PDB file of C-alpha atoms in Angstrom:
ATOM      1  CA  MET A1044     -16.643  12.929  10.608  1.00  0.00           C
ATOM      2  CA  THR A1045     -13.719  11.517  12.562  1.00  0.00           C
ATOM      3  CA  LYS A1046     -11.683  13.661  14.964  1.00  0.00           C
ATOM      4  CA  TYR A1047      -8.138  12.841  16.081  1.00  0.00           C
ATOM      5  CA  GLN A1048      -6.756  14.813  19.068  1.00  0.00           C
ATOM      6  CA  SER A1049      -3.270  14.634  20.489  1.00  0.00           C
ATOM      7  CA  VAL A1050      -0.726  17.122  21.830  1.00  0.00           C
ATOM      8  CA  GLN A1051       2.184  14.926  20.776  1.00  0.00           C
ATOM      9  CA  PRO A1052       4.218  15.551  17.607  1.00  0.00           C
ATOM     10  CA  GLN A1053       2.771  13.464  14.762  1.00  0.00           C
ATOM     11  CA  GLY A1054       0.064  12.425  17.235  1.00  0.00           C
ATOM     12  CA  GLU A1055      -2.720  12.425  14.660  1.00  0.00           C
ATOM     13  CA  ALA A1056      -0.810  10.158  12.327  1.00  0.00           C
ATOM     14  CA  LEU A1057      -0.051   7.770  15.203  1.00  0.00           C
ATOM     15  CA  LEU A1058      -3.710   7.639  16.258  1.00  0.00           C
ATOM     16  CA  LYS A1059      -4.820   6.854  12.684  1.00  0.00           C
ATOM     17  CA  THR A1060      -2.240   4.062  12.445  1.00  0.00           C
ATOM     18  CA  LEU A1061      -3.256   2.485  15.784  1.00  0.00           C
ATOM     19  CA  ARG A1062      -6.914   2.625  14.827  1.00  0.00           C
ATOM     20  CA  LEU A1063      -6.163   0.822  11.580  1.00  0.00           C
ATOM     21  CA  TYR A1064      -4.305  -1.890  13.466  1.00  0.00           C
ATOM     22  CA  VAL A1065      -7.182  -2.437  15.881  1.00  0.00           C
ATOM     23  CA  GLU A1066      -9.832  -2.423  13.179  1.00  0.00           C
ATOM     24  CA  ALA A1067      -7.821  -4.935  11.092  1.00  0.00           C
ATOM     25  CA  PHE A1068      -7.470  -7.160  14.153  1.00  0.00           C
ATOM     26  CA  THR A1069     -11.165  -7.058  15.030  1.00  0.00           C
ATOM     27  CA  GLU A1070     -12.149  -7.753  11.454  1.00  0.00           C
ATOM     28  CA  GLY A1071      -9.842 -10.779  11.341  1.00  0.00           C
ATOM     29  CA  LYS A1072      -7.558  -9.286   8.744  1.00  0.00           C
ATOM     30  CA  PRO A1073      -3.850 -10.306   8.788  1.00  0.00           C
ATOM     31  CA  LEU A1074      -1.410  -7.861  10.401  1.00  0.00           C
ATOM     32  CA  SER A1075       2.168  -7.416   9.309  1.00  0.00           C
ATOM     33  CA  PRO A1076       4.703  -9.584  11.207  1.00  0.00           C
ATOM     34  CA  GLU A1077       6.041  -6.675  13.251  1.00  0.00           C
ATOM     35  CA  VAL A1078       2.577  -5.810  14.612  1.00  0.00           C
ATOM     36  CA  ALA A1079       0.902  -7.736  17.470  1.00  0.00           C
ATOM     37  CA  CYS A1080      -2.569  -6.952  18.756  1.00  0.00           C
ATOM     38  CA  HIS A1081      -4.590  -8.761  21.416  1.00  0.00           C
ATOM     39  CA  VAL A1082      -7.479  -8.116  23.805  1.00  0.00           C
ATOM     40  CA  ILE A1083      -6.413  -7.492  27.431  1.00  0.00           C
ATOM     41  CA  TYR A1084      -9.918  -6.730  28.750  1.00  0.00           C
ATOM     42  CA  GLN A1085     -13.379  -7.441  27.347  1.00  0.00           C
ATOM     43  CA  GLY A1086     -16.461  -5.978  28.975  1.00  0.00           C
ATOM     44  CA  ARG A1087     -18.679  -2.978  28.379  1.00  0.00           C
ATOM     45  CA  ASN A1088     -15.539  -1.482  26.808  1.00  0.00           C
ATOM     46  CA  THR A1089     -12.663  -3.327  25.177  1.00  0.00           C
ATOM     47  CA  LEU A1090      -8.930  -2.805  25.814  1.00  0.00           C
ATOM     48  CA  TYR A1091      -6.389  -3.805  23.200  1.00  0.00           C
ATOM     49  CA  ARG A1092      -2.637  -3.985  23.543  1.00  0.00           C
ATOM     50  CA  VAL A1093      -0.901  -3.058  20.322  1.00  0.00           C
ATOM     51  CA  GLU A1094       2.831  -3.750  19.961  1.00  0.00           C
ATOM     52  CA  CYS A1095       4.127  -2.238  16.748  1.00  0.00           C
ATOM     53  CA  PRO A1096       7.128  -0.378  15.289  1.00  0.00           C
ATOM     54  CA  GLU A1097       5.605   2.859  16.620  1.00  0.00           C
ATOM     55  CA  GLY A1098       5.743   1.560  20.216  1.00  0.00           C
ATOM     56  CA  ASP A1099       3.669  -0.334  22.748  1.00  0.00           C
ATOM     57  CA  PHE A1100       0.176   1.020  23.369  1.00  0.00           C
ATOM     58  CA  VAL A1101      -3.221   0.384  24.997  1.00  0.00           C
ATOM     59  CA  VAL A1102      -6.232   1.266  22.888  1.00  0.00           C
ATOM     60  CA  LYS A1103      -9.511   1.550  24.783  1.00  0.00           C
ATOM     61  CA  HIS A1104     -12.538   1.213  22.550  1.00  0.00           C
ATOM     62  CA  PHE A1105     -15.661   2.509  24.274  1.00  0.00           C
ATOM     63  CA  GLY A1106     -18.850   0.515  23.859  1.00  0.00           C
ATOM     64  CA  SER A1107     -21.765   1.573  21.711  1.00  0.00           C
ATOM     65  CA  LEU A1108     -24.046   4.344  23.024  1.00  0.00           C
ATOM     66  CA  ARG A1109     -27.776   4.589  23.286  1.00  0.00           C
ATOM     67  CA  LEU A1110     -29.442   7.331  21.277  1.00  0.00           C
ATOM     68  CA  LEU A1111     -29.837   9.942  24.017  1.00  0.00           C
ATOM     69  CA  ARG A1112     -26.330   9.444  25.371  1.00  0.00           C
ATOM     70  CA  SER A1113     -24.910   9.543  21.836  1.00  0.00           C
ATOM     71  CA  ALA A1114     -26.609  12.884  21.258  1.00  0.00           C
ATOM     72  CA  TYR A1115     -25.610  14.285  24.630  1.00  0.00           C
ATOM     73  CA  TYR A1116     -21.934  13.354  24.344  1.00  0.00           C
ATOM     74  CA  GLY A1117     -21.745  14.525  20.752  1.00  0.00           C
ATOM     75  CA  TRP A1118     -23.513  17.833  21.183  1.00  0.00           C
ATOM     76  CA  THR A1119     -21.881  18.777  24.522  1.00  0.00           C
ATOM     77  CA  ASN A1120     -18.396  17.537  23.582  1.00  0.00           C
ATOM     78  CA  THR A1121     -18.156  15.432  26.744  1.00  0.00           C
ATOM     79  CA  GLY A1122     -17.438  11.949  25.391  1.00  0.00           C
ATOM     80  CA  LYS A1123     -15.619   9.411  27.573  1.00  0.00           C
ATOM     81  CA  ALA A1124     -12.542   9.193  25.392  1.00  0.00           C
ATOM     82  CA  ARG A1125     -12.094  12.976  25.442  1.00  0.00           C
ATOM     83  CA  ARG A1126     -12.608  13.112  29.194  1.00  0.00           C
ATOM     84  CA  SER A1127     -10.107  10.297  29.701  1.00  0.00           C
ATOM     85  CA  TYR A1128      -7.464  12.147  27.720  1.00  0.00           C
ATOM     86  CA  LEU A1129      -8.010  15.541  29.370  1.00  0.00           C
ATOM     87  CA  ASN A1130      -8.035  13.968  32.810  1.00  0.00           C
ATOM     88  CA  ALA A1131      -4.797  12.138  32.058  1.00  0.00           C
ATOM     89  CA  LEU A1132      -3.151  15.390  31.035  1.00  0.00           C
ATOM     90  CA  GLN A1133      -4.396  17.024  34.229  1.00  0.00           C
ATOM     91  CA  LEU A1134      -2.943  14.210  36.324  1.00  0.00           C
ATOM     92  CA  GLU A1135       0.383  14.625  34.555  1.00  0.00           C
ATOM     93  CA  SER A1136       0.359  18.339  35.330  1.00  0.00           C
ATOM     94  CA  LEU A1137      -0.048  17.418  39.023  1.00  0.00           C
ATOM     95  CA  SER A1138       2.841  14.861  38.807  1.00  0.00           C
ATOM     96  CA  LEU A1139       0.403  12.035  39.554  1.00  0.00           C
ATOM     97  CA  PRO A1140       1.243   8.849  37.633  1.00  0.00           C
ATOM     98  CA  THR A1141      -1.000   7.492  34.911  1.00  0.00           C
ATOM     99  CA  PRO A1142      -0.011   5.635  31.716  1.00  0.00           C
ATOM    100  CA  GLU A1143       1.292   8.235  29.248  1.00  0.00           C
ATOM    101  CA  PRO A1144      -1.659   9.688  27.313  1.00  0.00           C
ATOM    102  CA  ILE A1145      -1.338   9.701  23.520  1.00  0.00           C
ATOM    103  CA  GLY A1146      -4.720  11.027  22.398  1.00  0.00           C
ATOM    104  CA  TYR A1147      -8.308  10.182  21.575  1.00  0.00           C
ATOM    105  CA  ILE A1148     -10.441   9.488  18.522  1.00  0.00           C
ATOM    106  CA  GLU A1149     -14.128  10.359  18.095  1.00  0.00           C
ATOM    107  CA  GLN A1150     -16.416   9.583  15.203  1.00  0.00           C
ATOM    108  CA  HIS A1151     -19.531  11.715  14.760  1.00  0.00           C
ATOM    109  CA  ASP A1152     -22.431  11.360  12.335  1.00  0.00           C
ATOM    110  CA  ALA A1153     -23.818  14.126  10.179  1.00  0.00           C
ATOM    111  CA  LEU A1154     -25.951  15.415  13.074  1.00  0.00           C
ATOM    112  CA  GLY A1155     -22.942  15.668  15.384  1.00  0.00           C
ATOM    113  CA  MET A1156     -23.925  12.646  17.505  1.00  0.00           C
ATOM    114  CA  LEU A1157     -21.053  10.615  18.918  1.00  0.00           C
ATOM    115  CA  ILE A1158     -21.109   7.097  17.467  1.00  0.00           C
ATOM    116  CA  ASP A1159     -17.646   5.713  18.203  1.00  0.00           C
ATOM    117  CA  SER A1160     -14.591   6.624  20.313  1.00  0.00           C
ATOM    118  CA  TYR A1161     -11.148   5.438  21.419  1.00  0.00           C
ATOM    119  CA  TYR A1162      -8.695   6.532  24.088  1.00  0.00           C
ATOM    120  CA  ILE A1163      -5.031   5.656  23.516  1.00  0.00           C
ATOM    121  CA  CYS A1164      -2.185   5.614  26.057  1.00  0.00           C
ATOM    122  CA  ARG A1165       1.248   4.063  26.190  1.00  0.00           C
ATOM    123  CA  TYR A1166       1.379   0.535  27.662  1.00  0.00           C
ATOM    124  CA  THR A1167       2.967   0.379  31.150  1.00  0.00           C
ATOM    125  CA  ALA A1168       3.978  -2.960  32.625  1.00  0.00           C
ATOM    126  CA  MET A1169       2.626  -3.168  36.184  1.00  0.00           C
ATOM    127  CA  THR A1170       3.723  -5.324  39.104  1.00  0.00           C
ATOM    128  CA  GLU A1171       0.020  -6.035  39.728  1.00  0.00           C
ATOM    129  CA  SER A1172      -2.826  -4.666  37.648  1.00  0.00           C
ATOM    130  CA  THR A1173      -5.433  -4.943  40.388  1.00  0.00           C
ATOM    131  CA  LEU A1174      -5.680  -4.641  44.179  1.00  0.00           C
ATOM    132  CA  GLN A1175      -8.686  -6.986  44.304  1.00  0.00           C
ATOM    133  CA  PRO A1176      -6.927  -9.782  46.280  1.00  0.00           C
ATOM    134  CA  TYR A1177      -6.028  -7.201  48.961  1.00  0.00           C
ATOM    135  CA  ALA A1178      -9.504  -5.705  48.916  1.00  0.00           C
ATOM    136  CA  ALA A1179     -11.043  -9.126  49.539  1.00  0.00           C
ATOM    137  CA  GLY A1180      -8.536 -10.131  52.198  1.00  0.00           C
ATOM    138  CA  GLU A1181      -7.126 -12.966  50.081  1.00  0.00           C
ATOM    139  CA  LYS A1182      -3.697 -11.293  50.264  1.00  0.00           C
ATOM    140  CA  TYR A1183      -2.308  -8.904  52.866  1.00  0.00           C
ATOM    141  CA  SER A1184       0.778  -6.693  52.583  1.00  0.00           C
ATOM    142  CA  GLU A1185       1.322  -4.082  55.270  1.00  0.00           C
ATOM    143  CA  PRO A1186       3.897  -2.103  53.247  1.00  0.00           C
ATOM    144  CA  LEU A1187       1.637  -1.983  50.184  1.00  0.00           C
ATOM    145  CA  ILE A1188      -1.490  -0.898  52.075  1.00  0.00           C
ATOM    146  CA  LYS A1189       0.397   1.727  54.085  1.00  0.00           C
ATOM    147  CA  ALA A1190       1.901   3.108  50.879  1.00  0.00           C
ATOM    148  CA  LEU A1191      -1.565   3.114  49.276  1.00  0.00           C
ATOM    149  CA  GLY A1192      -2.989   5.100  52.182  1.00  0.00           C
ATOM    150  CA  GLU A1193      -0.226   7.716  51.826  1.00  0.00           C
ATOM    151  CA  TYR A1194      -0.767   7.864  48.058  1.00  0.00           C
ATOM    152  CA  LEU A1195      -4.543   8.351  48.390  1.00  0.00           C
ATOM    153  CA  ALA A1196      -4.026  11.054  51.036  1.00  0.00           C
ATOM    154  CA  ASN A1197      -1.771  12.913  48.604  1.00  0.00           C
ATOM    155  CA  LEU A1198      -4.306  12.412  45.811  1.00  0.00           C
ATOM    156  CA  HIS A1199      -7.032  13.965  47.928  1.00  0.00           C
ATOM    157  CA  GLU A1200      -4.769  16.780  49.128  1.00  0.00           C
ATOM    158  CA  CYS A1201      -4.323  17.616  45.434  1.00  0.00           C
ATOM    159  CA  GLY A1202      -8.133  17.788  45.059  1.00  0.00           C
ATOM    160  CA  VAL A1203      -8.431  14.726  42.785  1.00  0.00           C
ATOM    161  CA  VAL A1204     -11.638  12.713  42.898  1.00  0.00           C
ATOM    162  CA  HIS A1205     -11.638   9.495  40.905  1.00  0.00           C
ATOM    163  CA  GLU A1206     -15.324   8.600  40.911  1.00  0.00           C
ATOM    164  CA  ASP A1207     -14.657   4.907  40.392  1.00  0.00           C
ATOM    165  CA  LEU A1208     -11.842   4.456  42.905  1.00  0.00           C
ATOM    166  CA  SER A1209     -12.044   0.669  42.887  1.00  0.00           C
ATOM    167  CA  PRO A1210      -9.327  -2.015  43.274  1.00  0.00           C
ATOM    168  CA  GLY A1211      -9.020  -2.513  39.531  1.00  0.00           C
ATOM    169  CA  ASN A1212      -8.265   1.112  38.811  1.00  0.00           C
ATOM    170  CA  ILE A1213      -5.122   1.562  40.928  1.00  0.00           C
ATOM    171  CA  PRO A1214      -2.431  -0.710  39.476  1.00  0.00           C
ATOM    172  CA  TYR A1215       1.070  -0.287  40.823  1.00  0.00           C
ATOM    173  CA  ILE A1216       4.767  -0.858  40.199  1.00  0.00           C
ATOM    174  CA  LEU A1217       6.995  -2.094  43.023  1.00  0.00           C
ATOM    175  CA  ASP A1218      10.697  -1.201  42.827  1.00  0.00           C
ATOM    176  CA  GLU A1219      12.265  -4.306  44.373  1.00  0.00           C
ATOM    177  CA  SER A1220      15.566  -2.534  44.992  1.00  0.00           C
ATOM    178  CA  THR A1221      14.056   0.243  47.103  1.00  0.00           C
ATOM    179  CA  GLY A1222      10.732  -1.249  48.225  1.00  0.00           C
ATOM    180  CA  MET A1223       8.983   1.835  46.861  1.00  0.00           C
ATOM    181  CA  TYR A1224       5.479   1.603  45.408  1.00  0.00           C
ATOM    182  CA  THR A1225       4.276   3.739  42.525  1.00  0.00           C
ATOM    183  CA  PHE A1226       0.515   3.748  42.088  1.00  0.00           C
ATOM    184  CA  TYR A1227      -1.177   4.668  38.812  1.00  0.00           C
ATOM    185  CA  LEU A1228      -4.715   5.824  38.066  1.00  0.00           C
ATOM    186  CA  VAL A1229      -6.535   4.257  35.096  1.00  0.00           C
ATOM    187  CA  ASP A1230     -10.112   4.309  33.756  1.00  0.00           C
ATOM    188  CA  LEU A1231     -10.107   8.075  33.846  1.00  0.00           C
ATOM    189  CA  ASN A1232     -13.373   9.157  32.212  1.00  0.00           C
ATOM    190  CA  ARG A1233     -15.174   9.662  35.543  1.00  0.00           C
ATOM    191  CA  MET A1234     -13.056  12.157  37.477  1.00  0.00           C
ATOM    192  CA  HIS A1235     -13.129  15.713  38.669  1.00  0.00           C
ATOM    193  CA  PHE A1236     -10.608  18.092  40.172  1.00  0.00           C
ATOM    194  CA  SER A1237     -11.092  20.470  43.076  1.00  0.00           C
ATOM    195  CA  PRO A1238      -8.868  23.531  43.681  1.00  0.00           C
ATOM    196  CA  TYR A1239      -8.894  22.575  47.397  1.00  0.00           C
ATOM    197  CA  ALA A1240      -7.994  19.477  49.396  1.00  0.00           C
ATOM    198  CA  LEU A1241     -10.985  17.169  49.792  1.00  0.00           C
ATOM    199  CA  SER A1242     -13.055  17.455  52.935  1.00  0.00           C
ATOM    200  CA  ARG A1243     -13.345  14.587  55.394  1.00  0.00           C
ATOM    201  CA  GLN A1244     -16.825  13.590  54.156  1.00  0.00           C
ATOM    202  CA  VAL A1245     -15.875  13.735  50.474  1.00  0.00           C
ATOM    203  CA  SER A1246     -12.744  11.714  51.223  1.00  0.00           C
ATOM    204  CA  LEU A1247     -14.756   9.042  53.011  1.00  0.00           C
ATOM    205  CA  ARG A1248     -17.234   8.799  50.104  1.00  0.00           C
ATOM    206  CA  ASN A1249     -14.333   8.420  47.701  1.00  0.00           C
ATOM    207  CA  LEU A1250     -12.696   5.615  49.750  1.00  0.00           C
ATOM    208  CA  GLU A1251     -15.791   3.643  50.691  1.00  0.00           C
ATOM    209  CA  ARG A1252     -15.738   1.139  47.780  1.00  0.00           C
ATOM    210  CA  LEU A1253     -12.037   0.364  47.872  1.00  0.00           C
ATOM    211  CA  PHE A1254     -11.583  -2.416  50.479  1.00  0.00           C
ATOM    212  CA  HIS A1255     -14.127  -4.787  51.936  1.00  0.00           C
ATOM    213  CA  SER A1256     -11.582  -6.598  54.125  1.00  0.00           C
ATOM    214  CA  HIS A1257     -11.914  -5.147  57.617  1.00  0.00           C
ATOM    215  CA  LYS A1258      -8.251  -5.750  58.408  1.00  0.00           C
ATOM    216  CA  ALA A1259      -7.010  -4.041  55.243  1.00  0.00           C
ATOM    217  CA  CYS A1260      -9.507  -1.188  55.746  1.00  0.00           C
ATOM    218  CA  ASP A1261      -8.186  -0.605  59.275  1.00  0.00           C
ATOM    219  CA  LEU A1262      -4.609  -0.271  58.058  1.00  0.00           C
ATOM    220  CA  LEU A1263      -5.590   1.890  55.089  1.00  0.00           C
ATOM    221  CA  ALA A1264      -7.526   4.230  57.385  1.00  0.00           C
ATOM    222  CA  LYS A1265      -4.588   4.498  59.784  1.00  0.00           C
ATOM    223  CA  SER A1266      -2.077   5.281  57.030  1.00  0.00           C
ATOM    224  CA  TYR A1267      -4.441   7.728  55.320  1.00  0.00           C
ATOM    225  CA  ALA A1268      -5.411   9.554  58.535  1.00  0.00           C
ATOM    226  CA  GLU A1269      -1.788   9.932  59.642  1.00  0.00           C
ATOM    227  CA  ALA A1270      -0.843  11.346  56.235  1.00  0.00           C
ATOM    228  CA  ARG A1271      -3.727  13.891  56.464  1.00  0.00           C
ATOM    229  CA  GLY A1272      -2.963  14.744  60.099  1.00  0.00           C
ATOM    230  CA  TRP A1273      -6.325  13.400  61.346  1.00  0.00           C
ATOM    231  CA  GLU A1274      -7.079  11.432  64.488  1.00  0.00           C
ATOM    232  CA  VAL A1275      -6.738   7.748  63.572  1.00  0.00           C
ATOM    233  CA  ALA A1276      -9.341   6.029  65.744  1.00  0.00           C
ATOM    234  CA  SER A1277     -12.263   8.238  64.748  1.00  0.00           C
ATOM    235  CA  PHE A1278     -11.388   8.183  61.054  1.00  0.00           C
ATOM    236  CA  THR A1279     -10.999   4.388  61.105  1.00  0.00           C
ATOM    237  CA  LYS A1280     -14.447   4.045  62.671  1.00  0.00           C
ATOM    238  CA  GLU A1281     -15.981   6.430  60.128  1.00  0.00           C
ATOM    239  CA  LEU A1282     -14.355   4.637  57.151  1.00  0.00           C
ATOM    240  CA  GLN A1283     -15.526   1.213  58.348  1.00  0.00           C
ATOM    241  CA  ALA A1284     -19.075   2.573  58.745  1.00  0.00           C
ATOM    242  CA  ALA A1285     -18.940   4.225  55.292  1.00  0.00           C
ATOM    243  CA  CYS A1286     -17.771   0.947  53.732  1.00  0.00           C
ATOM    244  CA  ASP A1287     -20.598  -0.936  55.452  1.00  0.00           C
ATOM    245  CA  GLN A1288     -23.179   1.504  54.121  1.00  0.00           C
ATOM    246  CA  PHE A1289     -21.737   1.379  50.588  1.00  0.00           C
ATOM    247  CA  TRP A1290     -21.853  -2.406  50.391  1.00  0.00           C
ATOM    248  CA  LEU A1291     -25.274  -2.599  52.045  1.00  0.00           C
ATOM    249  CA  LYS A1292     -26.692  -0.282  49.335  1.00  0.00           C
ATOM    250  CA  ARG A1293     -25.141  -2.413  46.605  1.00  0.00           C
ATOM    251  CA  LEU A1294     -26.137  -5.747  48.108  1.00  0.00           C
ATOM    252  CA  PRO A1295     -29.664  -6.174  46.594  1.00  0.00           C
ATOM    253  CA  LYS A1296     -28.346  -5.485  43.079  1.00  0.00           C
ATOM    254  CA  LEU A1297     -25.316  -7.759  43.502  1.00  0.00           C
ATOM    255  CA  ALA A1298     -27.479 -10.503  45.020  1.00  0.00           C
ATOM    256  CA  ARG A1299     -29.932 -10.309  42.120  1.00  0.00           C
ATOM    257  CA  ARG A1300     -27.084 -10.824  39.659  1.00  0.00           C
ATOM    258  CA  TYR A1301     -25.729 -13.682  41.752  1.00  0.00           C
ATOM    259  CA  SER A1302     -29.125 -15.416  41.815  1.00  0.00           C
ATOM    260  CA  MET A1303     -29.407 -15.082  38.054  1.00  0.00           C
ATOM    261  CA  ARG A1304     -25.961 -16.660  37.581  1.00  0.00           C
ATOM    262  CA  ALA A1305     -26.224 -19.347  40.260  1.00  0.00           C
ATOM    263  CA  TYR A1306     -29.863 -20.418  39.993  1.00  0.00           C
ATOM    264  CA  GLY A1307     -31.159 -18.910  36.767  1.00  0.00           C
ATOM    265  CA  THR A1308     -33.608 -16.760  38.775  1.00  0.00           C
ATOM    266  CA  SER A1309     -35.388 -14.170  36.652  1.00  0.00           C
ATOM    267  CA  THR A1310     -35.345 -10.550  37.814  1.00  0.00           C
ATOM    268  CA  LYS A1311     -39.108 -10.599  38.339  1.00  0.00           C
ATOM    269  CA  HIS A1312     -38.978 -13.761  40.460  1.00  0.00           C
ATOM    270  CA  TYR A1313     -36.020 -12.541  42.495  1.00  0.00           C
ATOM    271  CA  LEU A1314     -37.754  -9.215  43.251  1.00  0.00           C
ATOM    272  CA  ARG A1315     -40.807 -11.097  44.513  1.00  0.00           C
ATOM    273  CA  LEU A1316     -38.613 -13.237  46.777  1.00  0.00           C
ATOM    274  CA  TYR A1317     -36.712 -10.199  48.037  1.00  0.00           C
ATOM    275  CA  ASP A1318     -39.924  -8.306  48.725  1.00  0.00           C
ATOM    276  CA  ARG A1319     -41.182 -11.214  50.843  1.00  0.00           C
ATOM    277  CA  TYR A1320     -37.878 -11.266  52.681  1.00  0.00           C
ATOM    278  CA  LEU A1321     -38.202  -7.551  53.503  1.00  0.00           C
ATOM    279  CA  TRP A1322     -41.773  -7.965  54.777  1.00  0.00           C
ATOM    280  CA  ARG A1323     -40.690 -10.878  57.012  1.00  0.00           C
ATOM    281  CA  ARG A1324     -37.833  -8.776  58.362  1.00  0.00           C
ATOM    282  CA  ARG A1325     -40.058  -5.779  59.126  1.00  0.00           C
ATOM    283  CA  LEU A1326     -42.676  -7.961  60.813  1.00  0.00           C
ATOM    284  CA  ARG A1327     -40.085  -9.901  62.814  1.00  0.00           C
ATOM    285  CA  ARG A1328     -38.635  -6.636  64.182  1.00  0.00           C
ATOM    286  CA  ILE A1329     -41.926  -5.426  65.641  1.00  0.00           C
ATOM    287  CA  LEU A1330     -43.205  -8.754  66.990  1.00  0.00           C
ATOM    288  CA  PRO A1331     -42.680  -9.726  70.619  1.00  0.00           C
ATOM    289  CA  SER A1332     -40.869 -12.981  71.298  1.00  0.00           C
ATOM    290  CA  SER A1333     -42.973 -15.827  69.933  1.00  0.00           C
ATOM    291  CA  SER A1334     -42.842 -18.934  67.807  1.00  0.00           C
ATOM    292  CA  LEU A1335     -43.948 -16.819  64.825  1.00  0.00           C
ATOM    293  CA  LYS A1336     -41.048 -14.444  65.332  1.00  0.00           C
ATOM    294  CA  GLN A1337     -38.637 -17.405  65.446  1.00  0.00           C
ATOM    295  CA  ARG A1338     -40.140 -18.882  62.268  1.00  0.00           C
ATOM    296  CA  LEU A1339     -39.844 -15.573  60.419  1.00  0.00           C
ATOM    297  CA  PHE A1340     -36.229 -15.237  61.524  1.00  0.00           C
ATOM    298  CA  ALA A1341     -35.466 -18.763  60.285  1.00  0.00           C
ATOM    299  CA  GLU A1342     -37.017 -17.953  56.896  1.00  0.00           C
ATOM    300  CA  GLU A1343     -34.955 -14.746  56.763  1.00  0.00           C
ATOM    301  CA  ILE A1344     -31.782 -16.668  57.408  1.00  0.00           C
ATOM    302  CA  ALA A1345     -32.647 -19.250  54.733  1.00  0.00           C
ATOM    303  CA  PHE A1346     -33.172 -16.509  52.125  1.00  0.00           C
ATOM    304  CA  TYR A1347     -30.028 -14.679  53.243  1.00  0.00           C
ATOM    305  CA  ARG A1348     -27.840 -17.814  52.971  1.00  0.00           C
ATOM    306  CA  ARG A1349     -29.134 -18.714  49.515  1.00  0.00           C
ATOM    307  CA  HIS A1350     -29.280 -15.292  47.851  1.00  0.00           C
ATOM    308  CA  LEU A1351     -27.551 -12.602  49.907  1.00  0.00           C
ATOM    309  CA  GLN A1352     -24.662 -14.169  51.806  1.00  0.00           C
ATOM    310  CA  PRO A1353     -22.379 -14.729  48.772  1.00  0.00           C
ATOM    311  CA  GLU A1354     -22.410 -10.966  48.050  1.00  0.00           C
ATOM    312  CA  ASP A1355     -22.463  -9.746  51.677  1.00  0.00           C
ATOM    313  CA  VAL A1356     -18.686  -9.391  51.453  1.00  0.00           C
ATOM    314  CA  ARG A1357     -18.264  -7.422  54.686  1.00  0.00           C
ATOM    315  CA  ARG A1358     -21.011  -9.347  56.563  1.00  0.00           C
ATOM    316  CA  ALA A1359     -22.537  -5.896  57.072  1.00  0.00           C
ATOM    317  CA  LEU A1360     -26.100  -7.161  56.713  1.00  0.00           C
ATOM    318  CA  ALA A1361     -25.442 -10.302  58.756  1.00  0.00           C
ATOM    319  CA  ASN A1362     -23.958  -8.300  61.610  1.00  0.00           C
ATOM    320  CA  ARG A1363     -26.741  -5.726  61.550  1.00  0.00           C
ATOM    321  CA  GLU A1364     -29.524  -8.348  61.593  1.00  0.00           C
ATOM    322  CA  GLY A1365     -27.785 -10.899  63.822  1.00  0.00           C
ATOM    323  CA  TYR A1366     -27.600 -13.688  61.244  1.00  0.00           C
ATOM    324  CA  PRO A1367     -25.298 -16.520  62.367  1.00  0.00           C
ATOM    325  CA  GLU A1368     -22.204 -17.612  60.419  1.00  0.00           C
TER     326      GLU A1368
END
């Protein structure tokens, strides 16, 4: 059974048509000359841009589900496509920009398990589709980061929690004539809404993954705190600490992936190496000054530089342990 949901006039017919275009494209079938379809993102999920007589759209095809998740989403009616659509409608009701939602498609089997789903929105041309260069410190724009801080403060005052508030999920449009920035939220399936403004602690947790550049994080914290009416210095210190903790927690996982890509290290072998590194670090901390302590520290640094340093993007671990540049 296939379900098409849209609040727009003729929405169901439009969803069916767009799905046919995407399926024809993925199967390698020829499309009519007035229809263009191409992949704009390929990962766990796939995003297609479809330009056709009906308009210009983005179709997000969610990846295949494991058995238990397929049953849970199907039987509880909580699939990602449905959540994306409902969250987009909620953002619109709060006058918070997101690409115009068109609807969602879900396919269920005879037992009601969710086996396939799509979320469809109108395509919106962005000035930049990701803030990653600013997050990494490769680019720096004081007007953009200040505007972003004000936008996020307003988002949190409205009680909106985007649970994957990362640089790739806040594209923006810059109006060159006015210098005004309009930020959009995308990737909407992991969100929730509070009837109250977010507390300080919840706000910090929501911001912690956004920027790993210390300079950009300082300016973001200042702009955000001023917009919320909070004391700037203390909030900046708290946000920097929260960012450090977030990236420290992620570092072992990111470093394992890096070692697999860079050196072909298996997960099992990497975990053995990492376990040895942790034991050296623990022992080094409790030893008095000695040649053994110096040797352990040198071995720590060697492991850090080979496996951890490339993903220690804030140098949080290096600063904590005293590793040299």
